[in-house]
Amino acid sequence: MRFFIKSYGCQMNSYDSQRMSDMLAGVGYELVPSPEDANVVVLNTCSIRDKADEKVFSDLGRLKSIKDKSSEDFLIVVAGCMAQLRSQDIIKRAPYVDIILGPQNIQQIAAIVDDFIKNKALDTVVSTSMDANSKFNQLFGKFSNRSVSEFLTIQEGCDNFCTYCVVPYTRGREFSRSVADIINETKNLISLGVREITLLGQNVNSYNGEDLGGKSCNLSGLLFRLADIDGLKRLRYTTSNPKDVDCSIAEAHRDIDILMPSLHLPVQSGSDAILRKMNRKYTQGEYLRCIDMLRSYRPDIAFSSDFIVGFPGETDEDFEETLELVKKVNYAQAYSFKYSPRPGTAAAKMNDQISDDVKSERLQILQDLLNDQQSQFNENFIGRCLKVLFVKNGKHENQLVGRSEYSHAVSVSADNVSIGDIASVRITSVASHSLIGTIER
Ligand code: 5AD
Ligand code: SF4
């Protein structure tokens, strides 16, 4: 039997897709590069914004026509956040979907697929309970096919209830994996050739897992423990909520050589009034003090962020505050989105929704500013050297692509370096989303 997986949305979904792949490979299924060649197609979906949902329905339409033509078993599995949130809509709009798995139920994939085929089931099987603990305890499979840089989920779910965000309803309450479990998985990954690990959590700074001695361990404690593991060359973590960043994480950035000096610290808005309505629990002043504190421990740290424009009630003055904040921080990179009302969230029910025209206008202004900052940040490196970990072949012959300490994509001509090496690269020019350089001898 052959399977194909498509992952939408965030890095945690990529991690879950990899683990579903491991589980299907563990029962003898073979991964294939296109849905036409598969017997089982898994769409691992995202629900963070409206557009993500619609993309899945249009992909399902295409899968239906493959299914209609197929003479073999052809199972369609919808997994992930949209599966959790909209199982009934999926059954109504796409009744040919065979299996629906919420994010905390992906560990059942191999057993459910097997059962479905054996019993020639007719009705859609829906599994959407929410227990992250049982997910991680049962995620076995054939651990293989890893690249040099991989994700590792250490914490999942969210208790913050930002008023725009659907995640607490899709991934449930916060859950932290134990230190022993994470060390074990890290060692497994290293044995497969992984050299860089990005620890994942919806709220990674509130990681609070059971330590080796039975006490609890915070994120910086975990980073110090992982930094001692032989063979690991680089560590990163994402996503941080500014309200949970403290000195202990700044100390980790100062003291751990393999912890990279780049930090994704989503601010969402620069207006205190909007931050309050978003339930973010910090002000612009507090956010800026957090940035200053981190820079005082690790002056070269590069910040990235997420922004939402057009949140209900956002005035021109509120939006100006966001632009002012961006100018004060100077971001290396950022993502920005138009606010998208999500079912079940508090902000979707607020009555001062902003028109799409205003959202588009503000998004353009913000993105122009953020793009300028990113270009400036990148151009600053021309003529300087960066330490690059090479992760894959480039599009051109004899080209390798790697990642700098500050998270830039860097491409070089691949003389005397291989995937998995770290080398010093002198930057010669800047392309739209990457840097280009030559290896320093
Ligand atoms: N509308 C627009 N953007 C959103 N995000 C989360 N929820 C929404 C929403 N309802 C953005 C936030 C978050 C990122 C992952 O997605 O900026 O940090
Ligand atoms: Fe959503 Fe807030 Fe949780 Fe992030 S911290 S996932 S924005 S609720």
Short mmCIF file of C-alpha atoms and ligand atoms in Angstrom, two decimals:
data_model
loop_
_atom_site.label_atom_id
_atom_site.label_comp_id
_atom_site.label_asym_id
_atom_site.label_seq_id
_atom_site.Cartn_x
_atom_site.Cartn_y
_atom_site.Cartn_z
CA MET A 1 0.00 0.00 0.00
CA ARG A 2 1.14 3.54 -0.78
CA PHE A 3 0.40 6.86 0.94
CA PHE A 4 0.72 10.58 0.24
CA ILE A 5 0.60 13.38 2.84
CA LYS A 6 0.03 17.09 2.27
CA SER A 7 0.63 19.42 5.19
CA TYR A 8 -0.97 22.87 5.44
CA GLY A 9 -0.20 25.62 7.94
CA CYS A 10 2.27 25.72 10.77
CA GLN A 11 5.44 23.86 11.70
CA MET A 12 3.60 21.80 14.29
CA ASN A 13 1.52 20.38 11.45
CA SER A 14 4.74 19.50 9.57
CA TYR A 15 5.90 17.65 12.67
CA ASP A 16 2.56 15.82 12.99
CA SER A 17 2.70 14.90 9.28
CA GLN A 18 6.17 13.46 9.74
CA ARG A 19 4.96 11.39 12.68
CA MET A 20 1.94 10.10 10.68
CA SER A 21 4.39 9.17 7.92
CA ASP A 22 6.48 7.27 10.49
CA MET A 23 3.40 5.40 11.68
CA LEU A 24 2.24 4.40 8.19
CA ALA A 25 5.81 3.42 7.21
CA GLY A 26 5.92 1.36 10.42
CA VAL A 27 3.10 -0.85 9.15
CA GLY A 28 4.73 -1.26 5.74
CA TYR A 29 3.19 1.59 3.73
CA GLU A 30 5.36 3.35 1.18
CA LEU A 31 5.45 7.15 0.84
CA VAL A 32 4.80 8.34 -2.74
CA PRO A 33 5.22 11.83 -4.21
CA SER A 34 1.73 12.37 -5.64
CA PRO A 35 -1.89 11.54 -4.69
CA GLU A 36 -2.48 9.80 -8.05
CA ASP A 37 -0.03 7.05 -7.02
CA ALA A 38 -1.46 6.54 -3.53
CA ASN A 39 -4.02 4.31 -1.81
CA VAL A 40 -4.26 6.61 1.19
CA VAL A 41 -4.14 10.40 0.91
CA VAL A 42 -3.81 12.44 4.10
CA LEU A 43 -4.53 16.17 4.16
CA ASN A 44 -3.16 17.58 7.41
CA THR A 45 -5.15 20.77 7.64
CA CYS A 46 -4.93 24.19 9.29
CA SER A 47 -7.73 26.48 10.47
CA ILE A 48 -5.87 29.60 11.53
CA ARG A 49 -7.47 31.78 8.84
CA ASP A 50 -10.44 31.49 6.55
CA LYS A 51 -8.45 30.94 3.35
CA ALA A 52 -6.76 27.83 4.74
CA ASP A 53 -10.16 26.08 5.08
CA GLU A 54 -11.26 26.92 1.55
CA LYS A 55 -8.01 25.59 0.09
CA VAL A 56 -8.72 22.21 1.70
CA PHE A 57 -12.22 22.00 0.19
CA SER A 58 -10.85 22.75 -3.26
CA ASP A 59 -8.11 20.09 -2.83
CA LEU A 60 -10.80 17.62 -1.68
CA GLY A 61 -12.71 18.25 -4.91
CA ARG A 62 -9.63 17.23 -6.91
CA LEU A 63 -9.12 14.12 -4.75
CA LYS A 64 -12.73 13.08 -5.36
CA SER A 65 -12.12 12.87 -9.10
CA ILE A 66 -9.02 10.68 -8.51
CA LYS A 67 -11.06 8.50 -6.13
CA ASP A 68 -13.89 8.15 -8.67
CA LYS A 69 -11.47 6.90 -11.31
CA SER A 70 -9.44 4.62 -9.02
CA SER A 71 -9.90 0.86 -9.29
CA GLU A 72 -7.90 0.17 -6.08
CA ASP A 73 -8.48 1.22 -2.45
CA PHE A 74 -8.36 5.02 -2.30
CA LEU A 75 -8.90 6.43 1.18
CA ILE A 76 -9.10 10.14 1.92
CA VAL A 77 -8.05 11.16 5.43
CA VAL A 78 -8.57 14.73 6.69
CA ALA A 79 -6.43 15.36 9.77
CA GLY A 80 -5.40 18.43 11.76
CA CYS A 81 -7.04 21.58 13.06
CA MET A 82 -9.79 21.94 10.47
CA ALA A 83 -10.70 18.28 10.97
CA GLN A 84 -11.10 18.99 14.68
CA LEU A 85 -13.18 22.10 14.19
CA ARG A 86 -15.32 21.31 11.17
CA SER A 87 -15.85 17.54 11.03
CA GLN A 88 -19.59 17.94 10.41
CA ASP A 89 -19.05 20.48 7.60
CA ILE A 90 -16.51 18.15 6.00
CA ILE A 91 -18.97 15.23 6.10
CA LYS A 92 -21.68 17.45 4.61
CA ARG A 93 -19.60 19.10 1.87
CA ALA A 94 -17.31 16.14 1.12
CA PRO A 95 -19.11 12.94 2.14
CA TYR A 96 -16.52 10.89 0.23
CA VAL A 97 -13.93 11.66 2.97
CA ASP A 98 -13.26 8.35 4.76
CA ILE A 99 -11.47 9.31 7.96
CA ILE A 100 -11.39 12.51 10.05
CA LEU A 101 -8.64 12.82 12.70
CA GLY A 102 -8.16 15.78 15.08
CA PRO A 103 -4.60 16.87 15.97
CA GLN A 104 -4.64 14.79 19.18
CA ASN A 105 -5.75 11.65 17.33
CA ILE A 106 -3.10 11.29 14.65
CA GLN A 107 -1.45 8.43 16.56
CA GLN A 108 -4.43 6.28 15.54
CA ILE A 109 -3.88 6.70 11.82
CA ALA A 110 -2.35 3.30 11.02
CA ALA A 111 -4.88 1.34 13.09
CA ILE A 112 -7.90 3.24 11.75
CA VAL A 113 -6.78 2.97 8.11
CA ASP A 114 -6.17 -0.75 8.56
CA ASP A 115 -9.56 -1.28 10.21
CA PHE A 116 -11.31 0.77 7.55
CA ILE A 117 -9.87 -1.32 4.72
CA LYS A 118 -10.41 -4.68 6.46
CA ASN A 119 -14.02 -3.95 7.37
CA LYS A 120 -14.79 -2.20 4.09
CA ALA A 121 -16.37 0.61 6.14
CA LEU A 122 -18.92 2.83 4.42
CA ASP A 123 -19.39 5.66 6.92
CA THR A 124 -16.82 8.34 7.67
CA VAL A 125 -14.81 7.46 10.80
CA VAL A 126 -14.43 10.52 13.06
CA SER A 127 -11.85 10.67 15.87
CA THR A 128 -11.61 14.07 17.53
CA SER A 129 -11.03 13.61 21.26
CA MET A 130 -8.51 15.97 22.89
CA ASP A 131 -5.78 14.34 24.97
CA ALA A 132 -2.24 15.34 24.01
CA ASN A 133 -0.75 13.04 26.64
CA SER A 134 -2.10 9.89 25.03
CA LYS A 135 -1.01 11.18 21.61
CA PHE A 136 2.66 11.41 22.55
CA ASN A 137 2.60 8.12 24.48
CA GLN A 138 1.40 6.25 21.41
CA LEU A 139 3.29 7.88 18.57
CA PHE A 140 5.42 4.95 17.48
CA GLY A 141 6.53 4.06 13.98
CA LYS A 142 9.51 3.83 11.71
CA PHE A 143 11.67 6.86 12.50
CA SER A 144 13.42 7.55 9.20
CA ASN A 145 13.77 10.06 6.35
CA ARG A 146 14.90 13.02 8.39
CA SER A 147 16.76 16.05 7.03
CA VAL A 148 19.63 17.92 8.70
CA SER A 149 17.20 20.38 10.31
CA GLU A 150 14.04 19.06 11.95
CA PHE A 151 11.19 20.08 14.26
CA LEU A 152 10.45 18.50 17.63
CA THR A 153 7.18 19.29 19.44
CA ILE A 154 7.80 19.77 23.18
CA GLN A 155 4.56 21.49 24.14
CA GLU A 156 1.19 21.56 22.49
CA GLY A 157 -2.13 23.33 22.96
CA CYS A 158 -2.77 26.72 24.49
CA ASP A 159 -4.46 28.16 27.59
CA ASN A 160 -4.12 31.82 26.63
CA PHE A 161 -7.32 32.34 24.65
CA CYS A 162 -6.18 35.29 22.56
CA THR A 163 -9.56 36.48 21.32
CA TYR A 164 -8.77 36.02 17.59
CA CYS A 165 -7.22 32.58 17.85
CA VAL A 166 -8.75 29.21 17.14
CA VAL A 167 -5.86 27.11 18.48
CA PRO A 168 -7.25 26.48 22.01
CA TYR A 169 -10.31 24.94 20.29
CA THR A 170 -8.33 22.78 17.88
CA ARG A 171 -5.35 21.58 19.92
CA GLY A 172 -6.91 21.93 23.35
CA ARG A 173 -5.27 22.74 26.66
CA GLU A 174 -1.53 23.20 27.12
CA PHE A 175 0.46 20.00 27.54
CA SER A 176 4.26 19.65 27.98
CA ARG A 177 6.15 16.46 27.15
CA SER A 178 8.63 15.12 29.72
CA VAL A 179 12.34 15.95 29.53
CA ALA A 180 13.19 12.24 29.25
CA ASP A 181 10.85 11.84 26.26
CA ILE A 182 12.34 14.89 24.52
CA ILE A 183 15.96 13.81 25.17
CA ASN A 184 15.13 10.38 23.81
CA GLU A 185 13.62 11.80 20.62
CA THR A 186 16.54 14.22 20.21
CA LYS A 187 19.02 11.32 20.38
CA ASN A 188 16.94 9.38 17.84
CA LEU A 189 16.97 12.34 15.47
CA ILE A 190 20.74 12.81 15.84
CA SER A 191 21.28 9.13 15.02
CA LEU A 192 19.42 9.78 11.74
CA GLY A 193 21.77 12.64 10.79
CA VAL A 194 19.80 15.58 12.21
CA ARG A 195 22.11 18.44 13.29
CA GLU A 196 19.66 21.28 14.00
CA ILE A 197 16.47 20.96 16.04
CA THR A 198 13.72 23.54 16.37
CA LEU A 199 11.66 22.90 19.49
CA LEU A 200 7.98 23.59 18.87
CA GLY A 201 5.12 24.69 21.04
CA GLN A 202 2.12 26.97 20.58
CA ASN A 203 3.45 28.67 23.63
CA VAL A 204 6.92 27.28 23.97
CA ASN A 205 8.04 29.64 26.74
CA SER A 206 5.47 28.22 29.10
CA TYR A 207 6.99 24.74 28.66
CA ASN A 208 6.72 23.03 32.03
CA GLY A 209 7.60 19.36 31.63
CA GLU A 210 8.56 16.68 34.13
CA ASP A 211 12.32 16.73 34.70
CA LEU A 212 14.53 13.66 35.04
CA GLY A 213 14.30 13.83 38.85
CA GLY A 214 10.51 14.20 38.83
CA LYS A 215 10.46 17.98 39.45
CA SER A 216 9.31 20.41 36.78
CA CYS A 217 11.60 21.94 34.15
CA ASN A 218 11.14 25.23 32.27
CA LEU A 219 12.24 26.02 28.70
CA SER A 220 15.69 27.30 29.55
CA GLY A 221 16.31 24.26 31.78
CA LEU A 222 15.38 22.04 28.86
CA LEU A 223 17.64 23.98 26.47
CA PHE A 224 20.62 23.54 28.84
CA ARG A 225 19.96 19.79 29.04
CA LEU A 226 19.64 19.36 25.27
CA ALA A 227 22.78 21.45 24.63
CA ASP A 228 24.80 18.72 26.40
CA ILE A 229 23.79 16.02 23.91
CA ASP A 230 26.65 14.97 21.62
CA GLY A 231 26.15 15.54 17.92
CA LEU A 232 23.59 18.35 18.19
CA LYS A 233 25.00 21.44 16.47
CA ARG A 234 22.13 23.93 16.64
CA LEU A 235 19.02 24.58 18.71
CA ARG A 236 16.09 26.91 18.09
CA TYR A 237 12.60 27.18 19.54
CA THR A 238 9.28 28.71 18.49
CA THR A 239 6.70 30.22 19.12
CA SER A 240 7.17 32.51 22.09
CA ASN A 241 4.49 34.61 23.73
CA PRO A 242 6.11 37.87 24.92
CA LYS A 243 4.26 37.68 28.24
CA ASP A 244 6.16 34.49 29.17
CA VAL A 245 9.69 35.57 28.19
CA ASP A 246 11.93 36.02 31.25
CA CYS A 247 15.60 36.43 32.20
CA SER A 248 16.16 32.67 32.31
CA ILE A 249 15.68 32.45 28.54
CA ALA A 250 17.95 35.47 28.01
CA GLU A 251 20.61 33.68 30.08
CA ALA A 252 20.21 30.63 27.87
CA HIS A 253 20.83 32.84 24.81
CA ARG A 254 23.93 34.26 26.49
CA ASP A 255 25.37 30.94 27.74
CA ILE A 256 24.44 28.21 25.24
CA ASP A 257 26.70 28.24 22.18
CA ILE A 258 24.42 26.11 20.04
CA LEU A 259 21.29 28.19 20.80
CA MET A 260 20.86 30.39 17.72
CA PRO A 261 20.54 34.17 18.12
CA SER A 262 17.19 34.51 16.41
CA LEU A 263 13.84 34.75 18.12
CA HIS A 264 10.29 34.76 16.80
CA LEU A 265 8.39 37.02 19.17
CA PRO A 266 4.93 37.76 17.73
CA VAL A 267 3.59 41.11 18.90
CA GLN A 268 0.36 41.16 16.75
CA SER A 269 -0.26 44.90 17.33
CA GLY A 270 1.47 47.98 18.71
CA SER A 271 -1.68 49.51 20.19
CA ASP A 272 -2.31 48.92 23.89
CA ALA A 273 -6.08 49.17 23.34
CA ILE A 274 -6.00 46.48 20.62
CA LEU A 275 -3.59 44.29 22.60
CA ARG A 276 -6.09 44.43 25.48
CA LYS A 277 -8.98 43.45 23.18
CA MET A 278 -6.82 40.63 21.84
CA ASN A 279 -6.19 39.45 25.44
CA ARG A 280 -2.43 39.43 24.85
CA LYS A 281 -1.62 40.48 28.45
CA TYR A 282 1.25 42.88 27.60
CA THR A 283 1.53 46.48 26.45
CA GLN A 284 3.75 47.98 23.74
CA GLY A 285 6.03 49.28 26.53
CA GLU A 286 6.35 45.84 28.10
CA TYR A 287 7.09 44.27 24.72
CA LEU A 288 9.82 46.81 24.00
CA ARG A 289 11.36 46.27 27.46
CA CYS A 290 11.40 42.53 26.76
CA ILE A 291 13.27 43.15 23.48
CA ASP A 292 15.76 45.44 25.29
CA MET A 293 16.30 42.86 28.02
CA LEU A 294 17.05 40.13 25.46
CA ARG A 295 19.40 42.45 23.53
CA SER A 296 21.26 43.28 26.75
CA TYR A 297 22.12 39.56 27.15
CA ARG A 298 22.69 38.78 23.47
CA PRO A 299 23.18 42.01 21.49
CA ASP A 300 23.09 40.44 18.04
CA ILE A 301 19.78 38.59 18.52
CA ALA A 302 17.57 38.92 15.40
CA PHE A 303 13.86 39.35 16.01
CA SER A 304 10.97 38.23 13.86
CA SER A 305 7.26 38.70 14.49
CA ASP A 306 3.65 38.17 13.44
CA PHE A 307 1.15 40.99 12.97
CA ILE A 308 -2.61 41.12 12.54
CA VAL A 309 -4.11 44.21 10.87
CA GLY A 310 -7.78 45.16 10.94
CA PHE A 311 -8.63 43.53 14.27
CA PRO A 312 -12.17 44.63 15.31
CA GLY A 313 -12.17 48.28 16.40
CA GLU A 314 -8.64 49.04 15.10
CA THR A 315 -8.52 52.79 14.33
CA ASP A 316 -6.01 54.65 12.14
CA GLU A 317 -4.29 55.73 15.36
CA ASP A 318 -4.05 52.12 16.59
CA PHE A 319 -2.51 51.12 13.29
CA GLU A 320 -0.04 54.03 13.52
CA GLU A 321 1.05 52.62 16.90
CA THR A 322 1.88 49.34 15.17
CA LEU A 323 4.01 51.15 12.58
CA GLU A 324 5.78 53.07 15.36
CA LEU A 325 6.53 49.85 17.20
CA VAL A 326 7.98 48.27 14.05
CA LYS A 327 10.26 51.28 13.60
CA LYS A 328 11.47 50.98 17.20
CA VAL A 329 12.24 47.24 17.06
CA ASN A 330 13.78 46.87 13.59
CA TYR A 331 12.76 43.35 12.63
CA ALA A 332 14.89 40.90 10.68
CA GLN A 333 11.76 39.29 9.26
CA ALA A 334 8.00 39.21 9.85
CA TYR A 335 4.66 37.76 8.78
CA SER A 336 1.57 39.92 8.63
CA PHE A 337 -2.06 38.99 8.10
CA LYS A 338 -5.49 40.54 7.71
CA TYR A 339 -7.65 39.68 10.69
CA SER A 340 -9.88 36.70 9.82
CA PRO A 341 -12.87 35.98 12.10
CA ARG A 342 -12.74 32.37 13.33
CA PRO A 343 -15.80 30.42 14.49
CA GLY A 344 -16.16 30.15 18.26
CA THR A 345 -13.62 32.87 19.10
CA ALA A 346 -14.50 36.00 21.12
CA ALA A 347 -13.27 38.47 18.49
CA ALA A 348 -15.52 37.00 15.79
CA LYS A 349 -18.50 38.20 17.85
CA MET A 350 -17.19 41.77 18.34
CA ASN A 351 -19.42 44.24 16.55
CA ASP A 352 -16.85 46.73 15.23
CA GLN A 353 -15.45 44.56 12.41
CA ILE A 354 -13.19 46.37 9.89
CA SER A 355 -13.88 46.39 6.14
CA ASP A 356 -11.70 44.32 3.82
CA ASP A 357 -10.61 47.47 1.93
CA VAL A 358 -9.19 49.02 5.08
CA LYS A 359 -7.51 45.75 6.04
CA SER A 360 -5.88 45.49 2.59
CA GLU A 361 -4.68 49.09 2.70
CA ARG A 362 -3.12 48.68 6.16
CA LEU A 363 -1.57 45.35 5.26
CA GLN A 364 0.17 46.89 2.25
CA ILE A 365 1.59 49.78 4.30
CA LEU A 366 2.82 47.43 7.04
CA GLN A 367 4.32 44.94 4.60
CA ASP A 368 6.19 47.70 2.74
CA LEU A 369 7.77 48.81 6.02
CA LEU A 370 8.60 45.25 7.12
CA ASN A 371 10.08 44.42 3.70
CA ASP A 372 12.30 47.50 3.88
CA GLN A 373 13.54 46.43 7.30
CA GLN A 374 14.21 42.90 6.09
CA SER A 375 16.16 44.16 3.05
CA GLN A 376 18.17 46.49 5.27
CA PHE A 377 18.88 43.66 7.70
CA ASN A 378 20.05 41.40 4.88
CA GLU A 379 22.11 44.01 3.05
CA ASN A 380 24.04 44.70 6.26
CA PHE A 381 25.66 41.29 5.87
CA ILE A 382 27.18 41.94 2.45
CA GLY A 383 30.97 41.57 2.81
CA ARG A 384 30.61 39.90 6.24
CA CYS A 385 30.94 36.23 7.21
CA LEU A 386 28.12 34.06 8.54
CA LYS A 387 28.27 30.54 9.93
CA VAL A 388 25.99 28.44 7.74
CA LEU A 389 24.63 24.94 8.35
CA PHE A 390 24.02 23.30 4.97
CA VAL A 391 20.66 21.54 4.77
CA LYS A 392 19.87 20.73 1.12
CA ASN A 393 20.86 20.93 -2.52
CA GLY A 394 19.99 24.16 -4.34
CA LYS A 395 18.05 24.51 -7.59
CA HIS A 396 21.23 24.93 -9.63
CA GLU A 397 23.85 22.29 -10.22
CA ASN A 398 26.61 22.17 -7.58
CA GLN A 399 24.69 24.56 -5.31
CA LEU A 400 23.99 24.04 -1.60
CA VAL A 401 21.49 25.90 0.54
CA GLY A 402 21.92 26.39 4.26
CA ARG A 403 20.78 28.51 7.13
CA SER A 404 22.68 31.24 8.96
CA GLU A 405 22.63 31.69 12.74
CA TYR A 406 20.08 34.46 12.17
CA SER A 407 17.82 32.17 10.07
CA HIS A 408 18.64 33.52 6.61
CA ALA A 409 18.61 31.07 3.74
CA VAL A 410 22.15 31.19 2.28
CA SER A 411 23.24 29.58 -1.00
CA VAL A 412 26.79 28.80 -2.11
CA SER A 413 28.58 26.86 -4.79
CA ALA A 414 29.18 23.48 -3.17
CA ASP A 415 32.97 23.14 -3.32
CA ASN A 416 34.41 21.16 -0.42
CA VAL A 417 31.25 21.32 1.70
CA SER A 418 28.47 18.81 2.20
CA ILE A 419 24.98 18.72 3.65
CA GLY A 420 25.32 18.65 7.46
CA ASP A 421 28.52 20.76 7.53
CA ILE A 422 28.78 24.17 9.15
CA ALA A 423 31.06 26.55 7.25
CA SER A 424 31.91 30.21 7.28
CA VAL A 425 30.39 31.97 4.26
CA ARG A 426 31.31 35.45 3.05
CA ILE A 427 28.13 37.12 1.78
CA THR A 428 28.49 38.61 -1.69
CA SER A 429 24.91 39.56 -2.60
CA VAL A 430 21.27 39.50 -1.55
CA ALA A 431 18.47 37.83 -3.53
CA SER A 432 14.77 38.33 -2.76
CA HIS A 433 14.49 35.75 0.02
CA SER A 434 18.05 34.63 0.55
CA LEU A 435 21.72 35.57 0.74
CA ILE A 436 24.40 34.41 -1.69
CA GLY A 437 28.02 33.88 -0.70
CA THR A 438 31.28 32.01 -1.05
CA ILE A 439 32.90 29.57 1.37
CA GLU A 440 35.77 31.18 3.34
CA ARG A 441 38.89 29.08 3.37
N1 5AD B 1 -6.71 36.16 11.73
C1 5AD B 1 -5.51 36.53 11.21
N2 5AD B 1 -4.34 36.10 11.65
C2 5AD B 1 -4.35 35.23 12.69
N3 5AD B 1 -3.34 34.64 13.35
C3 5AD B 1 -3.88 33.85 14.31
N4 5AD B 1 -5.22 33.92 14.27
C4 5AD B 1 -5.54 34.77 13.27
C5 5AD B 1 -6.76 35.29 12.77
N5 5AD B 1 -7.95 34.92 13.28
C6 5AD B 1 -1.93 34.89 13.07
C7 5AD B 1 -1.20 35.45 14.30
C8 5AD B 1 -0.38 34.28 14.77
C9 5AD B 1 -0.08 33.59 13.46
C10 5AD B 1 0.36 32.17 13.59
O1 5AD B 1 -1.28 33.68 12.74
O2 5AD B 1 -0.41 36.51 13.88
O3 5AD B 1 0.78 34.68 15.47
FE1 SF4 B 2 -3.28 31.56 19.61
FE2 SF4 B 2 -2.47 33.09 21.54
FE3 SF4 B 2 -2.24 30.51 21.78
FE4 SF4 B 2 -0.68 31.79 20.07
S1 SF4 B 2 -0.68 32.03 22.27
S2 SF4 B 2 -1.77 29.93 19.71
S3 SF4 B 2 -2.00 33.36 19.37
S4 SF4 B 2 -4.15 31.62 21.67
#
